[in-house]
Amino acid sequence: MNAKVENKSRRLTAEEQRTWRAYHLASTRLQEAIDRDLQRHSKIPHAYYLIMAMLLEAPKHRMRMTELAESLLISQSRLSHATDRLQGLGWVRRDADPSDRRANVVCLTDAGVRALAEAGPGHIATLVENLFSRLTEEQVRQLHDISIAMFGALGQEP
Amino acid sequence: MNAKVENKSRRLTAEEQRTWRAYHLASTRLQEAIDRDLQRHSKIPHAYYLIMAMLLEAPKHRMRMTELAESLLISQSRLSHATDRLQGLGWVRRDADPSDRRANVVCLTDAGVRALAEAGPGHIATLVENLFSRLTEEQVRQLHDISIAMFGALGQEP
DNA sequence: TAAGATTGATACTTCAATCTTT
DNA sequence: AAAGATTGAAGTATCAATCTTA
């Protein structure tokens, strides 16, 4: 890729440098705030919350492992380990898939639905406090567009 | 805090929801891209790169542990573990502080300076490819302002 | 007692290797 | 051989406990 070569010799402008520093600090701290709050109030790491939230939206609260991993953009390995843990907590169950004996289906249990319901409001409060209450409506739109632009750029390595 | 109570019963608007999803995906993937590239090309986790980069900017490439941890907004424990590892790699050294025998001073070694110099261009290329080449100049300014606004909101819990 | 720093335990992520079924 | 999924090892993060010096 030619752009890659160009980028190698390029430097960041002062504007880019200060933006990168501010962005990195802000996103790191938001991540930490979310994780800390979720962990303190509900004993759920954010990554696991996202897994359960995805299941909640699925028909019958069920999804195949691979499908779930792809939806969340995480590795199968990671999902497998996480599922072990969530199963141990009783929030999730693994069922065999009758149509393909290689496949497994993860299913949110009633306890899982409850845990999610209890964690939800606090999590949203964290988001509002740390993100949305700090931004104007226009900034929220800008952040959306910026994020879409950033996202499209990723994951395109050979 | 009253805002906290208000936030608890509040829901995210559709605009906020899609923004949060896009933002979370984009920031996660950027983090992963940075870590992967740094690890692949230079065997340095991003967190360790940041520690060394901070030392590089310090007078004589030296800082006290506490000072360094505060500058980076990380815990002393985390810095201590990281310093163990970096010392093992020969990129950093621990010296006693003559003026306060409780204190330790971390110092970037010549090998550390070299490792940083080798990693730098690739790391900047990653940032350019995944972030700056995707944004207009105006979006870079917007992202800066948004990040500053977000950052101010954090770390104010009791 | 508090400040500076380290330690150990536990938990999460990543990577490569493996196993089974298609 | 490829797809679906799991496993184990190694690395990093977090938290609470500890140790030493001020």
Short mmCIF file of C-alpha atoms (C1' of nucleotides) in Angstrom, two decimals:
data_model
loop_
_atom_site.label_atom_id
_atom_site.label_comp_id
_atom_site.label_asym_id
_atom_site.label_seq_id
_atom_site.Cartn_x
_atom_site.Cartn_y
_atom_site.Cartn_z
CA MET A 1 0.00 0.00 0.00
CA ASN A 2 1.43 3.36 -1.00
CA ALA A 3 -0.28 5.35 1.72
CA LYS A 4 1.53 3.17 4.23
CA VAL A 5 4.90 4.24 2.90
CA GLU A 6 3.86 7.88 2.89
CA ASN A 7 2.62 7.61 6.45
CA LYS A 8 5.90 6.22 7.65
CA SER A 9 7.78 9.42 6.98
CA ARG A 10 5.00 11.73 8.01
CA ARG A 11 4.83 13.51 11.35
CA LEU A 12 1.81 14.57 13.32
CA THR A 13 0.94 18.24 13.20
CA ALA A 14 0.64 20.11 16.49
CA GLU A 15 -3.12 20.03 16.07
CA GLU A 16 -3.09 16.28 15.55
CA GLN A 17 -0.82 15.70 18.51
CA ARG A 18 -2.97 17.58 20.97
CA THR A 19 -6.07 15.92 19.53
CA TRP A 20 -4.58 12.46 19.89
CA ARG A 21 -3.56 13.13 23.48
CA ALA A 22 -6.94 14.51 24.43
CA TYR A 23 -8.78 11.75 22.63
CA HIS A 24 -6.69 9.00 24.11
CA LEU A 25 -7.08 10.32 27.66
CA ALA A 26 -10.80 10.85 27.25
CA SER A 27 -11.55 7.46 25.72
CA THR A 28 -9.37 5.61 28.20
CA ARG A 29 -10.97 7.32 31.13
CA LEU A 30 -14.48 6.75 29.82
CA GLN A 31 -13.71 3.06 29.38
CA GLU A 32 -12.39 2.91 32.91
CA ALA A 33 -15.39 4.74 34.33
CA ILE A 34 -17.79 2.37 32.59
CA ASP A 35 -15.91 -0.71 33.72
CA ARG A 36 -15.53 0.49 37.29
CA ASP A 37 -19.19 1.42 37.68
CA LEU A 38 -20.45 -1.77 36.12
CA GLN A 39 -18.10 -3.83 38.25
CA ARG A 40 -18.90 -1.98 41.49
CA HIS A 41 -22.66 -1.92 41.10
CA SER A 42 -23.33 -5.13 39.24
CA LYS A 43 -20.17 -7.25 39.27
CA ILE A 44 -20.20 -7.38 35.49
CA PRO A 45 -17.24 -6.41 33.32
CA HIS A 46 -18.29 -4.25 30.40
CA ALA A 47 -17.28 -6.91 27.86
CA TYR A 48 -19.63 -9.39 29.49
CA TYR A 49 -22.41 -6.86 29.72
CA LEU A 50 -22.13 -6.36 25.95
CA ILE A 51 -22.35 -10.09 25.35
CA MET A 52 -25.49 -10.38 27.42
CA ALA A 53 -26.99 -7.24 25.88
CA MET A 54 -26.50 -8.71 22.42
CA LEU A 55 -28.22 -11.92 23.51
CA LEU A 56 -31.10 -9.95 24.98
CA GLU A 57 -31.86 -8.47 21.59
CA ALA A 58 -31.72 -11.82 19.81
CA PRO A 59 -34.82 -13.93 19.13
CA LYS A 60 -35.46 -16.13 22.18
CA HIS A 61 -32.29 -14.66 23.68
CA ARG A 62 -30.26 -17.23 21.76
CA MET A 63 -27.36 -17.11 19.32
CA ARG A 64 -24.71 -19.40 17.96
CA MET A 65 -21.23 -18.80 19.29
CA THR A 66 -19.75 -17.80 15.96
CA GLU A 67 -22.64 -15.54 15.09
CA LEU A 68 -22.39 -13.85 18.47
CA ALA A 69 -18.64 -13.39 18.22
CA GLU A 70 -18.99 -11.84 14.79
CA SER A 71 -21.74 -9.49 15.90
CA LEU A 72 -19.58 -8.25 18.74
CA LEU A 73 -16.39 -8.17 16.69
CA ILE A 74 -14.55 -10.33 19.21
CA SER A 75 -12.62 -13.57 18.77
CA GLN A 76 -14.22 -16.96 19.26
CA SER A 77 -11.62 -17.73 21.85
CA ARG A 78 -12.52 -14.70 23.88
CA LEU A 79 -16.20 -15.42 23.66
CA SER A 80 -15.61 -19.01 24.68
CA HIS A 81 -13.71 -17.99 27.82
CA ALA A 82 -16.29 -15.33 28.63
CA THR A 83 -19.10 -17.84 28.19
CA ASP A 84 -17.40 -20.18 30.66
CA ARG A 85 -17.44 -17.41 33.21
CA LEU A 86 -20.99 -16.25 32.51
CA GLN A 87 -22.19 -19.83 32.68
CA GLY A 88 -20.50 -20.18 36.06
CA LEU A 89 -22.43 -17.12 37.22
CA GLY A 90 -25.63 -18.70 35.95
CA TRP A 91 -26.38 -15.88 33.56
CA VAL A 92 -25.95 -17.86 30.39
CA ARG A 93 -26.40 -21.45 29.21
CA ARG A 94 -24.84 -23.48 26.42
CA ASP A 95 -27.14 -25.68 24.35
CA ALA A 96 -26.24 -28.06 21.55
CA ASP A 97 -27.41 -27.13 18.08
CA PRO A 98 -29.42 -30.08 16.67
CA SER A 99 -28.87 -28.97 13.08
CA ASP A 100 -25.07 -28.92 13.28
CA ARG A 101 -23.29 -30.93 15.90
CA ARG A 102 -20.19 -28.73 15.71
CA ALA A 103 -22.19 -25.71 16.76
CA ASN A 104 -23.18 -24.44 20.18
CA VAL A 105 -25.95 -22.05 21.05
CA VAL A 106 -25.64 -19.61 23.94
CA CYS A 107 -28.79 -18.62 25.72
CA LEU A 108 -29.40 -15.90 28.27
CA THR A 109 -31.00 -17.36 31.41
CA ASP A 110 -33.73 -15.67 33.43
CA ALA A 111 -31.11 -14.77 36.00
CA GLY A 112 -29.10 -13.22 33.18
CA VAL A 113 -32.06 -11.15 32.05
CA ARG A 114 -32.54 -9.98 35.61
CA ALA A 115 -28.87 -9.10 36.10
CA LEU A 116 -29.00 -7.07 32.91
CA ALA A 117 -32.16 -5.28 33.97
CA GLU A 118 -30.57 -4.35 37.27
CA ALA A 119 -27.36 -3.14 35.69
CA GLY A 120 -28.96 -1.20 32.84
CA PRO A 121 -30.09 2.02 34.52
CA GLY A 122 -26.79 2.50 36.33
CA HIS A 123 -24.87 1.89 33.14
CA ILE A 124 -26.93 4.41 31.24
CA ALA A 125 -26.42 6.88 34.05
CA THR A 126 -22.68 6.40 33.69
CA LEU A 127 -22.89 7.08 29.98
CA VAL A 128 -25.00 10.17 30.47
CA GLU A 129 -22.80 11.56 33.22
CA ASN A 130 -19.51 10.90 31.54
CA LEU A 131 -20.41 11.46 27.94
CA PHE A 132 -23.74 12.86 26.88
CA SER A 133 -24.29 15.40 29.61
CA ARG A 134 -20.95 16.91 28.61
CA LEU A 135 -21.68 17.31 24.92
CA THR A 136 -24.01 19.59 22.99
CA GLU A 137 -26.48 18.02 20.60
CA GLU A 138 -24.31 19.12 17.75
CA GLN A 139 -21.25 17.53 19.28
CA VAL A 140 -23.14 14.28 19.64
CA ARG A 141 -23.85 14.37 15.91
CA GLN A 142 -20.24 15.25 15.19
CA LEU A 143 -19.00 12.39 17.35
CA HIS A 144 -21.27 10.02 15.51
CA ASP A 145 -19.94 11.08 12.12
CA ILE A 146 -16.34 11.02 13.32
CA SER A 147 -16.80 7.52 14.73
CA ILE A 148 -18.33 6.22 11.52
CA ALA A 149 -15.43 7.68 9.57
CA MET A 150 -12.90 6.11 11.96
CA PHE A 151 -14.57 2.78 11.99
CA GLY A 152 -14.56 2.39 8.25
CA ALA A 153 -10.81 2.76 8.26
CA LEU A 154 -10.09 -0.18 10.48
CA GLY A 155 -9.60 -3.86 9.98
CA GLN A 156 -8.39 -3.60 6.42
CA GLU A 157 -4.88 -4.91 6.83
CA PRO A 158 -3.73 -7.78 4.57
CA MET B 1 -25.52 14.28 43.58
CA ASN B 2 -28.86 15.25 42.08
CA ALA B 3 -27.86 14.75 38.47
CA LYS B 4 -27.13 11.14 39.36
CA VAL B 5 -30.70 10.53 40.41
CA GLU B 6 -32.02 12.23 37.29
CA ASN B 7 -29.75 10.14 35.12
CA LYS B 8 -30.97 6.92 36.65
CA SER B 9 -34.43 7.27 35.23
CA ARG B 10 -33.36 8.76 31.95
CA ARG B 11 -33.11 6.81 28.70
CA LEU B 12 -30.80 7.33 25.77
CA THR B 13 -32.31 9.00 22.73
CA ALA B 14 -32.06 7.19 19.41
CA GLU B 15 -29.36 9.67 18.41
CA GLU B 16 -27.40 8.97 21.58
CA GLN B 17 -27.73 5.23 21.18
CA ARG B 18 -26.38 5.13 17.66
CA THR B 19 -23.62 7.53 18.64
CA TRP B 20 -22.61 5.40 21.61
CA ARG B 21 -22.53 2.26 19.49
CA ALA B 22 -20.49 3.87 16.74
CA TYR B 23 -18.15 5.52 19.20
CA HIS B 24 -17.61 2.38 21.20
CA LEU B 25 -16.87 0.29 18.13
CA ALA B 26 -14.56 2.90 16.67
CA SER B 27 -12.58 3.52 19.85
CA THR B 28 -12.27 -0.18 20.63
CA ARG B 29 -11.06 -1.00 17.18
CA LEU B 30 -8.59 1.88 17.15
CA GLN B 31 -7.18 0.70 20.47
CA GLU B 32 -6.85 -2.80 19.10
CA ALA B 33 -5.19 -1.62 15.91
CA ILE B 34 -2.64 0.41 17.85
CA ASP B 35 -1.87 -2.42 20.24
CA ARG B 36 -1.62 -5.02 17.49
CA ASP B 37 0.69 -2.93 15.33
CA LEU B 38 2.93 -1.93 18.19
CA GLN B 39 3.09 -5.51 19.40
CA ARG B 40 3.73 -6.98 15.96
CA HIS B 41 6.36 -4.51 14.84
CA SER B 42 8.06 -3.64 18.08
CA LYS B 43 6.96 -6.11 20.77
CA ILE B 44 5.74 -3.22 22.90
CA PRO B 45 2.26 -3.00 24.37
CA HIS B 46 0.78 0.45 23.95
CA ALA B 47 0.69 1.05 27.70
CA TYR B 48 4.43 0.45 27.92
CA TYR B 49 5.10 2.64 24.91
CA LEU B 50 3.32 5.47 26.68
CA ILE B 51 5.41 5.00 29.81
CA MET B 52 8.62 5.14 27.82
CA ALA B 53 7.40 8.08 25.74
CA MET B 54 6.69 10.02 28.91
CA LEU B 55 10.17 9.27 30.21
CA LEU B 56 11.70 10.35 26.93
CA GLU B 57 10.24 13.82 27.36
CA ALA B 58 11.44 14.14 30.95
CA PRO B 59 14.71 15.85 31.88
CA LYS B 60 17.52 13.27 31.70
CA HIS B 61 14.84 10.68 30.84
CA ARG B 62 14.15 10.24 34.54
CA MET B 63 11.07 10.48 36.75
CA ARG B 64 9.95 9.34 40.16
CA MET B 65 7.47 6.50 40.15
CA THR B 66 4.64 8.49 41.70
CA GLU B 67 5.19 11.46 39.44
CA LEU B 68 5.22 9.21 36.39
CA ALA B 69 2.07 7.37 37.45
CA GLU B 70 0.26 10.65 38.01
CA SER B 71 1.34 12.05 34.67
CA LEU B 72 0.01 9.00 32.91
CA LEU B 73 -3.11 8.72 35.05
CA ILE B 74 -2.35 5.13 35.96
CA SER B 75 -2.08 3.42 39.34
CA GLN B 76 1.21 3.00 41.14
CA SER B 77 0.61 -0.71 41.21
CA ARG B 78 0.24 -0.86 37.46
CA LEU B 79 3.33 1.23 36.90
CA SER B 80 5.28 -0.93 39.30
CA HIS B 81 4.37 -4.13 37.46
CA ALA B 82 5.05 -2.50 34.11
CA THR B 83 8.42 -1.26 35.31
CA ASP B 84 9.36 -4.81 36.33
CA ARG B 85 8.68 -5.94 32.81
CA LEU B 86 10.41 -3.02 31.11
CA GLN B 87 13.41 -3.49 33.34
CA GLY B 88 13.51 -7.14 32.35
CA LEU B 89 13.58 -6.05 28.73
CA GLY B 90 16.45 -3.70 29.52
CA TRP B 91 14.55 -0.62 28.41
CA VAL B 92 14.28 1.00 31.80
CA ARG B 93 16.27 1.13 35.03
CA ARG B 94 15.32 1.78 38.64
CA ASP B 95 17.56 4.08 40.66
CA ALA B 96 17.31 5.04 44.31
CA ASP B 97 16.44 8.63 45.07
CA PRO B 98 19.13 10.04 47.42
CA SER B 99 16.84 12.81 48.70
CA ASP B 100 14.05 10.48 49.85
CA ARG B 101 14.78 6.88 50.57
CA ARG B 102 11.17 5.85 50.06
CA ALA B 103 11.27 7.04 46.50
CA ASN B 104 12.46 5.35 43.33
CA VAL B 105 13.45 6.95 40.08
CA VAL B 106 12.82 5.25 36.75
CA CYS B 107 15.21 5.99 33.95
CA LEU B 108 14.98 5.17 30.26
CA THR B 109 18.08 3.27 29.13
CA ASP B 110 19.83 3.78 25.81
CA ALA B 111 18.25 0.56 24.62
CA GLY B 112 14.89 2.01 25.63
CA VAL B 113 15.53 5.18 23.67
CA ARG B 114 16.43 3.06 20.67
CA ALA B 115 13.37 0.83 20.98
CA LEU B 116 11.19 3.92 21.11
CA ALA B 117 12.90 5.44 18.09
CA GLU B 118 12.31 2.27 16.12
CA ALA B 119 8.68 1.98 17.13
CA GLY B 120 7.78 5.64 16.66
CA PRO B 121 7.35 5.93 12.88
CA GLY B 122 5.23 2.79 12.66
CA HIS B 123 3.09 3.93 15.51
CA ILE B 124 2.50 7.31 13.91
CA ALA B 125 1.67 5.58 10.66
CA THR B 126 -0.97 3.56 12.50
CA LEU B 127 -2.48 6.71 13.94
CA VAL B 128 -2.51 8.44 10.59
CA GLU B 129 -4.02 5.47 8.78
CA ASN B 130 -6.66 4.67 11.32
CA LEU B 131 -7.54 8.10 12.55
CA PHE B 132 -6.22 11.25 10.93
CA SER B 133 -6.34 10.21 7.29
CA ARG B 134 -10.03 9.49 7.81
CA LEU B 135 -10.99 12.84 9.30
CA THR B 136 -11.23 16.32 7.81
CA GLU B 137 -9.30 19.11 9.48
CA GLU B 138 -12.52 20.35 10.94
CA GLN B 139 -13.36 16.94 12.37
CA VAL B 140 -9.95 16.82 14.01
CA ARG B 141 -10.75 20.11 15.73
CA GLN B 142 -14.19 18.83 16.69
CA LEU B 143 -12.73 15.64 18.12
CA HIS B 144 -10.30 17.67 20.16
CA ASP B 145 -13.06 19.80 21.66
CA ILE B 146 -15.28 16.80 22.28
CA SER B 147 -12.44 14.97 24.03
CA ILE B 148 -11.67 17.93 26.25
CA ALA B 149 -15.33 18.16 27.19
CA MET B 150 -15.49 14.43 27.94
CA PHE B 151 -12.32 14.40 29.89
CA GLY B 152 -13.38 17.14 32.27
CA ALA B 153 -16.35 15.06 33.29
CA LEU B 154 -14.42 12.09 34.54
CA GLY B 155 -12.83 11.10 37.80
CA GLN B 156 -15.09 13.16 39.98
CA GLU B 157 -16.79 10.41 41.91
CA PRO B 158 -16.65 10.57 45.73
"C1'" DT C 1 -0.07 8.26 60.52
"C1'" DA C 2 0.73 9.13 55.76
"C1'" DA C 3 3.59 8.83 51.50
"C1'" DG C 4 6.23 6.04 48.19
"C1'" DA C 5 6.32 1.89 46.30
"C1'" DT C 6 5.95 -3.15 45.81
"C1'" DT C 7 3.65 -7.68 46.08
"C1'" DG C 8 0.41 -11.46 45.36
"C1'" DA C 9 -3.95 -13.09 44.02
"C1'" DT C 10 -7.45 -13.04 40.76
"C1'" DA C 11 -9.44 -12.02 36.40
"C1'" DC C 12 -9.44 -10.82 31.56
"C1'" DT C 13 -7.26 -10.96 26.80
"C1'" DT C 14 -4.47 -12.90 23.26
"C1'" DC C 15 -2.28 -16.36 20.66
"C1'" DA C 16 -1.35 -20.71 18.96
"C1'" DA C 17 -2.64 -25.42 19.27
"C1'" DT C 18 -6.21 -28.76 19.38
"C1'" DC C 19 -10.43 -31.35 18.82
"C1'" DT C 20 -14.69 -32.65 16.50
"C1'" DT C 21 -17.88 -32.51 12.77
"C1'" DT C 22 -18.88 -31.12 8.07
"C1'" DA D 1 -9.43 -29.50 4.28
"C1'" DA D 2 -12.47 -26.10 6.43
"C1'" DA D 3 -15.84 -24.62 9.94
"C1'" DG D 4 -17.29 -24.41 14.83
"C1'" DA D 5 -15.62 -24.21 19.04
"C1'" DT D 6 -12.61 -25.06 23.08
"C1'" DT D 7 -8.21 -25.23 25.65
"C1'" DG D 8 -3.89 -23.84 27.91
"C1'" DA D 9 -0.23 -20.79 28.41
"C1'" DA D 10 1.57 -16.29 28.78
"C1'" DG D 11 0.93 -11.44 29.37
"C1'" DT D 12 -1.35 -7.47 31.44
"C1'" DA D 13 -4.73 -5.12 34.65
"C1'" DT D 14 -6.98 -4.48 39.10
"C1'" DC D 15 -7.54 -4.68 43.93
"C1'" DA D 16 -6.33 -5.14 48.52
"C1'" DA D 17 -2.56 -6.02 51.56
"C1'" DT D 18 2.01 -5.05 52.86
"C1'" DC D 19 6.47 -3.00 53.70
"C1'" DT D 20 9.61 0.81 54.49
"C1'" DT D 21 10.77 5.55 55.33
"C1'" DA D 22 9.22 10.36 56.39
#
